[in-house]
Amino acid sequence: MPELAEVEYYRKQWNPGLGHTVHKVLTHPNARIFRDAPATAVRKALTGRTFSASHAHGKQMMFEFSDGGWLGLHLGMTGKLYTAAVDHKPEKSEHLALVLDDLQLVFSDYRMFGKLTIDVTDDGEAPDWWKELPPQILDRGFSKKRHEQFVRRFPKTPVKTLLLDQRGFPGIGNWMADEICWRIGIAPQTVSGNLTDPQIEALWKATRKVSRDAIRVIGSDWSDPPQSWLFKHRWKNGGNCPRKDCRSELLRADLRGRTTCWCPRCQG
DNA sequence: AAGTAGACCCGACGAA
DNA sequence: AGAGTTCGGGTCTACC
C-alpha cells in the first residue's frame, strides 16, 4: 500500500526521536527485511549514534544519524513506522526497534516485503545510491521533456504499467496510477505508443497534481481523501464513477499482474 | 491487495 | 545466415 503519500506520513512518525541517541537496537535477526543489511551490521552501525534527520524519496526513506550513519527503509506492502514506549517488548512483526532515551522507533512488517539498508559514510554525505535516485515527481528535475522521453521509450507498455515503473515515476503505486489515468480520461490499457503529445502532457500534469493532492491529504495526517477521488470507490464491487455526470459502474481487471480499476465511460 | 527482485522469453544487433 | 559471459524491453512469479 505505501505510495509516496503514505511514505511521507510514515517518515514523520519517527520525528519524536529527533535529537536523541540510540542506546540499543532490537532485532529479529532472521527476518527477511535484513536480507540486504544483516541485523548485526545494523546494530553495530546505529548503536551510540544520534538520530538527526529523515528524508523521503518516492517510496524510499532515509534516516540520518550522527557521524555519517544512514538507515534506508522501504516499506514493501505492509511496512509501518511508529513510536512505542521505551520498555515496549517487540511483537512478532516488529523486526527492528531503536531504543532511545524515552521511546522506541519501531519498524513493523508482517509480510516482510520491506527492507532496509545501512551505510556509514566518511564524509557524512548521503550514500551514492540515494543521491542517484531518479528525480522526484514534484521536483524540477521531473521535467516535461524527461517525462516525454521516458514515456516514448516504452511504446508497447500500457500507460498504467508505465506509471508503476519507479525509474520514471518514483513513488507512484497501484492506486495512484489508476487515479491518474482516470483523471485524464485515458484507459489504463492504452499502450504508450498510442498516446498523442497532448495526452503525454496531460499525463505529466496529472501525475504531479495527484502527487501533490495525495501528499497534502494523506501525507500530512492520513486524512480520508474526498469522495470525488476514484480512490474512494475503487476497491468495492459495484463501485460507481464519482464524476457527477457519469456514475457508471467501475470495472476491475488484472493488468500485467496488478488489479486495475477504471471507468469504461470516462476512459473509453 | 496496495511492492519489487529476479527469472524467463524475445527480438534487435550484426561477429568471424 | 545468424554468434553471443549481448543487451534491453516486456511478462510473470515468488517472496509471506
XYZ file of C-alpha atoms (C1' of nucleotides) in Angstrom:
300
model
C 0.000 0.000 0.000
C 2.597 2.601 0.841
C 2.945 5.020 -2.066
C 4.617 8.400 -1.845
C 1.915 9.984 0.342
C 1.806 7.142 2.843
C 5.603 7.047 2.878
C 5.679 10.739 3.720
C 3.242 10.075 6.549
C 5.299 7.197 7.957
C 8.566 9.115 7.651
C 7.253 11.676 10.116
C 6.183 9.094 12.663
C 9.761 8.803 13.930
C 10.140 12.582 14.386
C 9.684 12.423 18.191
C 13.084 10.717 18.295
C 14.979 13.524 16.523
C 17.998 14.682 18.501
C 18.078 11.559 20.648
C 20.737 8.871 20.864
C 20.259 5.192 20.059
C 21.119 3.210 23.187
C 20.117 -0.199 21.967
C 18.891 -1.798 18.743
C 16.384 -4.650 18.982
C 16.109 -7.004 16.014
C 14.702 -10.287 14.793
C 17.962 -11.224 13.066
C 16.478 -13.839 10.756
C 13.683 -11.635 9.461
C 13.739 -11.224 5.695
C 13.909 -7.435 5.979
C 17.598 -7.901 6.851
C 18.399 -9.579 3.516
C 20.443 -6.606 2.264
C 21.848 -5.470 5.613
C 22.412 -8.114 8.297
C 20.949 -7.325 11.702
C 24.414 -7.383 13.272
C 25.611 -4.666 10.890
C 22.544 -2.545 11.639
C 23.039 -2.874 15.396
C 26.709 -2.062 15.138
C 26.213 0.936 12.865
C 23.400 2.607 14.808
C 24.164 1.967 18.463
C 25.519 5.152 20.018
C 24.581 7.396 17.090
C 22.141 10.286 17.342
C 19.072 10.487 15.085
C 19.401 13.785 13.251
C 17.079 13.926 10.204
C 14.760 11.988 7.935
C 14.088 12.143 4.209
C 11.627 10.600 1.757
C 12.178 9.982 -1.926
C 9.302 8.286 -3.709
C 8.717 5.080 -1.785
C 12.177 5.163 -0.207
C 13.079 6.673 3.124
C 16.412 7.647 4.600
C 17.062 8.209 8.287
C 20.173 10.179 9.045
C 22.339 9.680 12.137
C 25.378 11.420 13.563
C 28.854 10.764 12.115
C 27.639 9.592 8.734
C 25.165 6.886 9.739
C 22.392 6.299 7.197
C 19.474 3.898 7.608
C 17.472 3.380 4.412
C 13.983 1.870 4.636
C 11.491 0.577 2.133
C 8.069 -0.420 3.458
C 7.178 -3.036 0.845
C 3.500 -3.940 1.164
C 2.889 -3.996 4.904
C 5.689 -1.984 6.467
C 4.795 0.574 9.149
C 6.746 3.009 11.294
C 5.660 4.295 14.673
C 6.955 5.002 18.143
C 6.430 2.927 21.270
C 7.159 3.185 24.975
C 10.815 2.773 25.886
C 10.138 -0.525 27.680
C 7.968 -1.930 24.876
C 8.558 -5.621 24.094
C 8.794 -6.259 20.329
C 5.765 -8.041 18.853
C 6.137 -10.805 16.317
C 6.138 -8.458 13.316
C 8.258 -5.734 14.926
C 11.590 -6.681 13.410
C 13.532 -3.540 14.255
C 13.307 -1.150 17.187
C 15.730 1.651 18.016
C 15.666 2.260 21.747
C 16.272 5.933 22.581
C 16.156 7.695 25.981
C 12.414 7.693 26.464
C 10.874 5.964 23.458
C 11.414 3.383 20.755
C 11.355 3.837 16.991
C 9.664 0.725 15.609
C 9.628 -0.830 12.126
C 6.945 -3.491 11.824
C 6.287 -5.533 8.689
C 4.350 -8.758 8.914
C 4.843 -9.858 5.306
C 8.482 -8.756 5.245
C 8.495 -7.492 1.669
C 10.040 -4.322 3.051
C 13.746 -3.986 3.579
C 16.459 -1.794 4.954
C 19.979 -0.732 4.096
C 22.789 0.608 6.208
C 25.564 2.921 5.084
C 28.281 4.657 7.047
C 29.982 7.412 5.059
C 33.297 9.062 5.879
C 32.357 12.487 4.583
C 28.926 12.485 6.224
C 27.290 12.735 2.805
C 24.314 10.564 1.873
C 25.266 7.303 0.115
C 25.638 7.446 -3.670
C 22.689 5.188 -4.428
C 20.454 7.635 -2.580
C 21.786 10.647 -4.454
C 21.333 8.863 -7.770
C 17.627 8.114 -7.404
C 15.549 9.411 -10.327
C 14.057 12.912 -9.977
C 11.091 13.162 -7.671
C 7.757 13.951 -9.265
C 7.388 17.297 -7.528
C 10.990 18.396 -8.123
C 12.283 20.499 -11.024
C 14.146 17.509 -12.423
C 10.835 15.833 -13.252
C 10.598 17.924 -16.400
C 8.093 17.665 -19.203
C 10.935 16.728 -21.524
C 12.307 13.947 -19.340
C 8.791 12.629 -18.860
C 8.088 12.558 -22.580
C 11.368 10.774 -23.296
C 10.607 8.153 -20.682
C 7.091 7.521 -21.985
C 8.290 7.315 -25.608
C 10.967 4.817 -24.633
C 8.433 2.056 -23.899
C 5.869 2.252 -26.710
C 4.461 -1.232 -26.112
C 3.761 -0.823 -22.424
C 0.292 0.137 -21.142
C 0.222 3.597 -19.515
C -0.865 2.200 -16.163
C 2.038 -0.263 -16.152
C 4.414 2.530 -17.090
C 3.219 4.654 -14.181
C 4.272 1.870 -11.835
C 7.874 1.974 -13.108
C 9.853 3.562 -10.292
C 12.609 4.683 -12.688
C 10.178 7.069 -14.330
C 7.588 7.713 -11.636
C 9.204 7.298 -8.221
C 6.541 6.932 -5.559
C 3.586 6.080 -7.808
C 1.855 2.847 -6.795
C -1.244 0.967 -7.798
C -3.980 3.301 -6.626
C -2.243 6.497 -7.727
C -1.596 5.048 -11.188
C -5.310 4.305 -11.636
C -6.250 7.702 -10.207
C -4.005 9.458 -12.739
C -5.391 7.528 -15.728
C -8.919 8.243 -14.562
C -8.367 11.969 -14.121
C -7.127 12.363 -17.696
C -9.723 10.047 -19.204
C -7.306 7.508 -20.675
C -7.933 3.764 -20.452
C -5.161 2.183 -18.362
C -4.591 -0.489 -21.025
C -3.652 2.082 -23.691
C -0.106 1.344 -24.822
C 2.003 4.456 -24.602
C 2.924 4.295 -28.291
C -0.692 5.245 -28.981
C -0.611 8.370 -26.842
C -0.733 11.754 -28.555
C 1.590 14.577 -27.493
C -1.237 16.409 -25.683
C -2.086 13.190 -23.831
C 1.511 12.799 -22.693
C 1.481 16.353 -21.420
C -1.821 15.724 -19.617
C -0.250 12.637 -18.065
C 2.655 14.728 -16.783
C 0.326 17.322 -15.281
C -1.992 14.767 -13.692
C 0.933 12.844 -12.219
C 2.077 15.996 -10.458
C -1.422 17.025 -9.425
C -2.334 13.628 -7.955
C 1.013 13.502 -6.136
C 0.515 16.961 -4.648
C -3.080 16.221 -3.634
C -2.178 12.876 -2.072
C 0.708 14.308 -0.058
C -1.479 17.154 1.181
C -4.370 14.923 2.235
C -2.774 11.608 3.231
C 0.821 12.630 3.823
C 0.019 15.199 6.493
C -2.165 13.215 8.881
C -3.629 10.325 6.868
C -6.897 12.193 6.282
C -9.558 10.429 4.274
C -9.495 11.531 0.619
C -12.695 13.215 -0.650
C -15.478 11.225 -2.330
C -14.522 12.919 -5.607
C -11.448 10.696 -5.906
C -11.571 7.344 -7.690
C -9.666 6.050 -4.662
C -12.817 6.087 -2.521
C -14.728 3.810 -4.879
C -12.163 1.524 -6.455
C -11.946 -1.393 -4.063
C -15.584 -2.317 -3.549
C -17.556 -4.391 -6.012
C -20.131 -2.348 -7.897
C -18.438 0.974 -7.135
C -19.530 3.880 -9.320
C -17.538 6.568 -11.096
C -17.663 9.618 -8.802
C -17.945 12.061 -11.707
C -21.303 13.849 -11.369
C -22.389 13.448 -14.968
C -21.229 9.827 -15.229
C -21.812 7.471 -12.280
C -21.140 4.432 -14.499
C -20.228 1.225 -12.772
C -16.459 0.934 -12.447
C -14.636 -2.050 -13.913
C -11.840 -4.019 -12.342
C -9.439 -6.392 -14.036
C -5.899 -7.689 -13.886
C -3.425 -5.715 -15.991
C 0.106 -7.149 -16.136
C -0.418 -8.768 -12.760
C -1.870 -5.738 -10.957
C -5.504 -5.129 -10.035
C -6.692 -2.211 -12.129
C -9.852 -0.125 -11.781
C -11.262 2.257 -14.372
C -14.449 3.855 -15.679
C -15.486 2.385 -19.040
C -17.363 5.557 -19.944
C -14.845 8.256 -18.934
C -11.891 6.184 -20.085
C -13.376 4.572 -23.183
C -4.124 -6.499 -2.124
C -1.904 -1.540 -2.124
C 5.527 -3.657 -3.916
C 9.641 -5.399 -6.346
C 13.793 -8.517 -7.465
C 14.866 -11.859 -10.398
C 13.920 -15.457 -13.727
C 12.436 -16.031 -18.118
C 11.453 -15.099 -23.049
C 12.023 -12.485 -27.089
C 13.807 -9.696 -30.748
C 17.443 -6.440 -32.313
C 22.057 -6.102 -33.468
C 25.141 -7.696 -36.853
C 30.964 -11.179 -35.028
C 34.248 -14.019 -37.871
C 22.863 -16.674 -42.332
C 22.852 -15.667 -37.806
C 27.335 -15.721 -32.661
C 26.554 -14.120 -28.113
C 29.629 -14.439 -20.349
C 24.941 -9.358 -25.749
C 21.546 -6.004 -24.394
C 17.283 -4.097 -23.392
C 12.275 -4.472 -23.407
C 8.384 -6.954 -21.572
C 5.976 -10.517 -18.577
C 5.299 -13.450 -14.708
C 6.028 -15.232 -10.142
C 7.919 -15.824 -5.576
C 8.545 -13.531 -1.505
C 4.998 -14.449 3.050
